[in-house]
Short mmCIF file of C-alpha atoms in Angstrom, two decimals:
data_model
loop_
_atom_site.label_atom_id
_atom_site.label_comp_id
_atom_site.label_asym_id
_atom_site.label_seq_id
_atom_site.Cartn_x
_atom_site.Cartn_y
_atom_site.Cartn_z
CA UNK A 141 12.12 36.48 10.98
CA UNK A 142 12.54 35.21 14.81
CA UNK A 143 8.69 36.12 14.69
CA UNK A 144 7.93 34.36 11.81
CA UNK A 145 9.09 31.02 12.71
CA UNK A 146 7.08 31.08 16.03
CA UNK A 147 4.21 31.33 14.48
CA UNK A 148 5.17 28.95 11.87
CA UNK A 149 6.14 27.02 14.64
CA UNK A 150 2.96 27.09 16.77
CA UNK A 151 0.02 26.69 13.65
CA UNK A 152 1.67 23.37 13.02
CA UNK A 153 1.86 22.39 16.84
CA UNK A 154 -2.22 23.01 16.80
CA UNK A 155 -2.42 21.62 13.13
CA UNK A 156 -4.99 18.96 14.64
CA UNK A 157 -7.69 20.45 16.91
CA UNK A 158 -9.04 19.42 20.12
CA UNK A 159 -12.43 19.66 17.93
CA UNK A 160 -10.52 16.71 15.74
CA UNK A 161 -9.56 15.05 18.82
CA UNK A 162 -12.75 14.75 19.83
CA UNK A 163 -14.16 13.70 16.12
CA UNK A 164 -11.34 11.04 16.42
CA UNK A 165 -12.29 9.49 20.05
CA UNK A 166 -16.23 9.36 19.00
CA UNK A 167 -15.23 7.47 15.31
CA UNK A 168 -12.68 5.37 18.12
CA UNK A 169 -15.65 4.36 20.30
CA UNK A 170 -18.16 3.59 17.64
CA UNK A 171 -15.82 1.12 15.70
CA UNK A 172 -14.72 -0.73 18.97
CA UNK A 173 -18.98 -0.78 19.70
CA UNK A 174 -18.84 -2.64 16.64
CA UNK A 175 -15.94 -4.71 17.07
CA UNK A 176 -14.31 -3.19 14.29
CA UNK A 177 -11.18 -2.20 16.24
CA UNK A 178 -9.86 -2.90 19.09
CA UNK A 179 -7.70 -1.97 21.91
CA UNK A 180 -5.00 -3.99 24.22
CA UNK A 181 -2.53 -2.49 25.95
CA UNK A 182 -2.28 0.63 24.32
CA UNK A 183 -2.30 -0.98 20.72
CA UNK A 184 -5.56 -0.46 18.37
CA UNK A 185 -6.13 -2.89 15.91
CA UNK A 186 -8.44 -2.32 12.98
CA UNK A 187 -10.98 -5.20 11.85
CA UNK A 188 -9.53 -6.95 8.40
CA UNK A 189 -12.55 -6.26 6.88
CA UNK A 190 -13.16 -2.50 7.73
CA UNK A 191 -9.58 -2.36 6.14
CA UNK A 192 -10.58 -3.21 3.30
CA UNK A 193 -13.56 -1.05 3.20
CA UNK A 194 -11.52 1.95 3.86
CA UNK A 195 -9.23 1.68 0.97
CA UNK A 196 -11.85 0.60 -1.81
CA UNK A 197 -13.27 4.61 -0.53
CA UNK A 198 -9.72 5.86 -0.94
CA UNK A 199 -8.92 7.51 -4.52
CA UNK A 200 -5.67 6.76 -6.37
CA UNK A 201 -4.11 9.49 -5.12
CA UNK A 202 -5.33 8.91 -1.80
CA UNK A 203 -3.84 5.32 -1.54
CA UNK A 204 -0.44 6.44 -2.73
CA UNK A 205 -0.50 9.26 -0.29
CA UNK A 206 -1.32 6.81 2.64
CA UNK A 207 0.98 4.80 1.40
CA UNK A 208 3.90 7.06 1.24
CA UNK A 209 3.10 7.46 4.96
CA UNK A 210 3.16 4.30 5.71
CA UNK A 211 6.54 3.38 3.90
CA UNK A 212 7.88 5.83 6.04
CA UNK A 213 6.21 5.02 9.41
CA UNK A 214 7.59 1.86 8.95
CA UNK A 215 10.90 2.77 8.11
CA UNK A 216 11.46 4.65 11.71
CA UNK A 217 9.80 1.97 13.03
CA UNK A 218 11.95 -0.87 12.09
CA UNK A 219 15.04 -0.96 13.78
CA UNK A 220 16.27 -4.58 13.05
CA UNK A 221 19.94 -4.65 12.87
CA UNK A 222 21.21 -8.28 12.26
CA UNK A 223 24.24 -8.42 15.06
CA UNK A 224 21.93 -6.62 17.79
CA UNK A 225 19.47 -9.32 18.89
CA UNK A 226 17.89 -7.38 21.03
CA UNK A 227 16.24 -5.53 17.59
CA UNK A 228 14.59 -9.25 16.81
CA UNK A 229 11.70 -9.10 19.13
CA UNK A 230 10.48 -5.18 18.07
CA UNK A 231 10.94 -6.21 14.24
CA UNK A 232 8.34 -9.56 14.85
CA UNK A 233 6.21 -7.55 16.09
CA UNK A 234 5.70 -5.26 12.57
CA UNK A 235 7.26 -7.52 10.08
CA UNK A 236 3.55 -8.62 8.66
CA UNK A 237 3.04 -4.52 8.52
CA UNK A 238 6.17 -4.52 6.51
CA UNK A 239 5.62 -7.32 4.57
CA UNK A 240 1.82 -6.49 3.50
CA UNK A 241 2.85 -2.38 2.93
CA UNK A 242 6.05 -3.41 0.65
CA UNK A 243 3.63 -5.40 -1.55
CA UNK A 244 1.24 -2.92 -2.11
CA UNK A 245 4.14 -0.28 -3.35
CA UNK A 246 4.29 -2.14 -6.21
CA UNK A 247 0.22 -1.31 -7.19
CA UNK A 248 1.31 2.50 -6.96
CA UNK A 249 3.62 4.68 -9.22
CA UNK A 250 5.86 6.08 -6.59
CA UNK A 251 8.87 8.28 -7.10
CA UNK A 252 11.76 5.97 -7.10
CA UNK A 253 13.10 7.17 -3.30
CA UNK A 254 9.77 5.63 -2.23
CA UNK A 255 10.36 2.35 -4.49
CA UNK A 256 13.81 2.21 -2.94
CA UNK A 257 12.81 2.37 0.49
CA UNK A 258 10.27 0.29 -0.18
CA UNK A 259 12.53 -2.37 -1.47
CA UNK A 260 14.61 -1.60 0.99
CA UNK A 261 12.56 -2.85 4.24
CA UNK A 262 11.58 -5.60 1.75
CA UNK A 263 15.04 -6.93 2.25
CA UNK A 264 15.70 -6.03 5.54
CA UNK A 265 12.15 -7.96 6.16
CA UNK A 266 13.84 -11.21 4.01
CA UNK A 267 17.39 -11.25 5.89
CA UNK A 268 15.13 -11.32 9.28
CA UNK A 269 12.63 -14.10 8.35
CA UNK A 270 15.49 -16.16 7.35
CA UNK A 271 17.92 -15.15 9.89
CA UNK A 272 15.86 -14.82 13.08
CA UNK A 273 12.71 -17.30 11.82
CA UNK A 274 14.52 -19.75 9.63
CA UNK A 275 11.68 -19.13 7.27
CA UNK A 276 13.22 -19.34 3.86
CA UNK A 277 10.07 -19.57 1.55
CA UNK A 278 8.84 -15.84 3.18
CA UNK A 279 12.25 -14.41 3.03
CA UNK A 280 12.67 -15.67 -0.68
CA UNK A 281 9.39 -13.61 -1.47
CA UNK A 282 10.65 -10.81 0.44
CA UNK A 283 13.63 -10.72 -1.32
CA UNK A 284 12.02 -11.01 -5.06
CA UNK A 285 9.67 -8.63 -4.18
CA UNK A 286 12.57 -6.22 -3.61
CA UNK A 287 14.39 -6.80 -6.88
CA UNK A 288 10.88 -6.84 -8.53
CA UNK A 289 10.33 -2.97 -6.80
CA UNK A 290 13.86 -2.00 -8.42
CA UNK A 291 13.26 -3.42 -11.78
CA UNK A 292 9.89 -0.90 -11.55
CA UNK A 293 12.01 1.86 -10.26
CA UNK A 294 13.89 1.83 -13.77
CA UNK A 295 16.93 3.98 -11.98
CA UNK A 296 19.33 2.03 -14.14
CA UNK A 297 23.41 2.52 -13.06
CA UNK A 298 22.17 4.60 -9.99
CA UNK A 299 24.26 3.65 -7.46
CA UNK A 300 21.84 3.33 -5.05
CA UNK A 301 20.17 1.14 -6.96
CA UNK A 302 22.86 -1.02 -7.88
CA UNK A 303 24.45 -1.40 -4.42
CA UNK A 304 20.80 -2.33 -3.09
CA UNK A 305 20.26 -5.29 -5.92
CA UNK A 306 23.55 -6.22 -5.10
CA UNK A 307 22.83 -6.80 -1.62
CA UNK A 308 19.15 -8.24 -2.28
CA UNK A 309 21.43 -10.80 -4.56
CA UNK A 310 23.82 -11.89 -2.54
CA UNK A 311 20.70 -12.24 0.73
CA UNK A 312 18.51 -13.89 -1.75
CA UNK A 313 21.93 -16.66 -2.28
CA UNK A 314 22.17 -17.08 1.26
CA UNK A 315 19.01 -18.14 1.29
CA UNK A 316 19.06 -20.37 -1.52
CA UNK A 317 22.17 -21.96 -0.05
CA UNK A 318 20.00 -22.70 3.57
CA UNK A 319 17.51 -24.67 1.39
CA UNK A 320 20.14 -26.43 -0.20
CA UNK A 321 19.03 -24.98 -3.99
CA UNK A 322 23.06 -24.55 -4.93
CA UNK A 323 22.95 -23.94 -8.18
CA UNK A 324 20.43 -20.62 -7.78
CA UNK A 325 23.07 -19.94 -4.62
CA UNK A 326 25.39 -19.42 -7.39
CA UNK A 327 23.42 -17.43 -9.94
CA UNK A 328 22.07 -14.93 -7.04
CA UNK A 329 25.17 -14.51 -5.71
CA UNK A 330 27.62 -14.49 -9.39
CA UNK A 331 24.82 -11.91 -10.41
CA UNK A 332 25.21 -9.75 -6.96
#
């Protein structure tokens, strides 16, 4: 068995190539020739429109797939914690990454772990824009978009669920209450 998981453990370490590598830095050099990505400090960034391009190619399955990965990317990636304000300047930097990858979950028919963590950084995304931007309109959407990803997930009394809307609800009243719109305050946070 010992033997067994060493070579389980070494096809996955040299699961991508050096051939791929190399596949990889040629496509990486042609697209910056083009201006299609580019490169500072360590950080590629991929041309809006080529973006697009590459998901109309994608199938359905494809797209989900991709996005799966990306709702979980994401997820390690974020490591906003309200009280820690040292967590502020990391979550800027990928909250548009959030915010655009949340939106496209609900496109998709994803199991409902996916929808929840999904809905999930869509809240977490809405208690930082209003808590660390003071911008109330984004973190409102955030914060509908995250009930509007539970509604899809149809889980019901899951308690998961539940304690999630809950907290979306009583956010999405805090936020009301900052722009002084008291009497949806109230619903959100009666209904949380």
């Amino acid at each position: 068995a010992h033997h067994e998981d060493i070579k389980r453990s070494a096809s996955i370490s040299n699961a991508i190539s050096a051939f791929e590598y190399e596949v990889s830095d040629v496509a990486w050099d042609l697209l910056k020739s083009f201006s299609l990505l580019s490169v500072k400090e360590g950080k590629g960034s991929v041309h809006r429109l080529l973006q697009q391009a590459m998901r109309t190619c994608q199938s359905e399955e494809e797209s989900q797939r991709n996005l799966i990965i990306c709702i979980d990317a994401l997820r390690l990636l974020w490591t906003f914690k309200p009280e820690e304000v040292e967590s502020w300047k990391e979550a800027l930097q990928i909250l548009d990454h959030v915010k655009c990858v949340v939106a496209h979950a609900l496109e998709f028919e994803l199991d409902a772990i996916y929808i929840l963590k999904a809905a999930q950084l869509s809240m977490e995304a809405g208690v930082f824009s209003a808590m660390a931007l003071n911008a109330f309109v984004e973190a409102q959407y955030s914060l509908h978009l995250a009930l509007s990803l539970l509604e899809k997930a149809k889980l019901g009394r899951n308690s998961s669920s539940q304690r999630l809307k809950a907290e979306v609800l009583h956010e999405l009243g805090r936020v009301y209450r900052y722009q002084g719109s008291y009497n949806e305050s109230e619903r959100s946070l009666l209904e949380s």
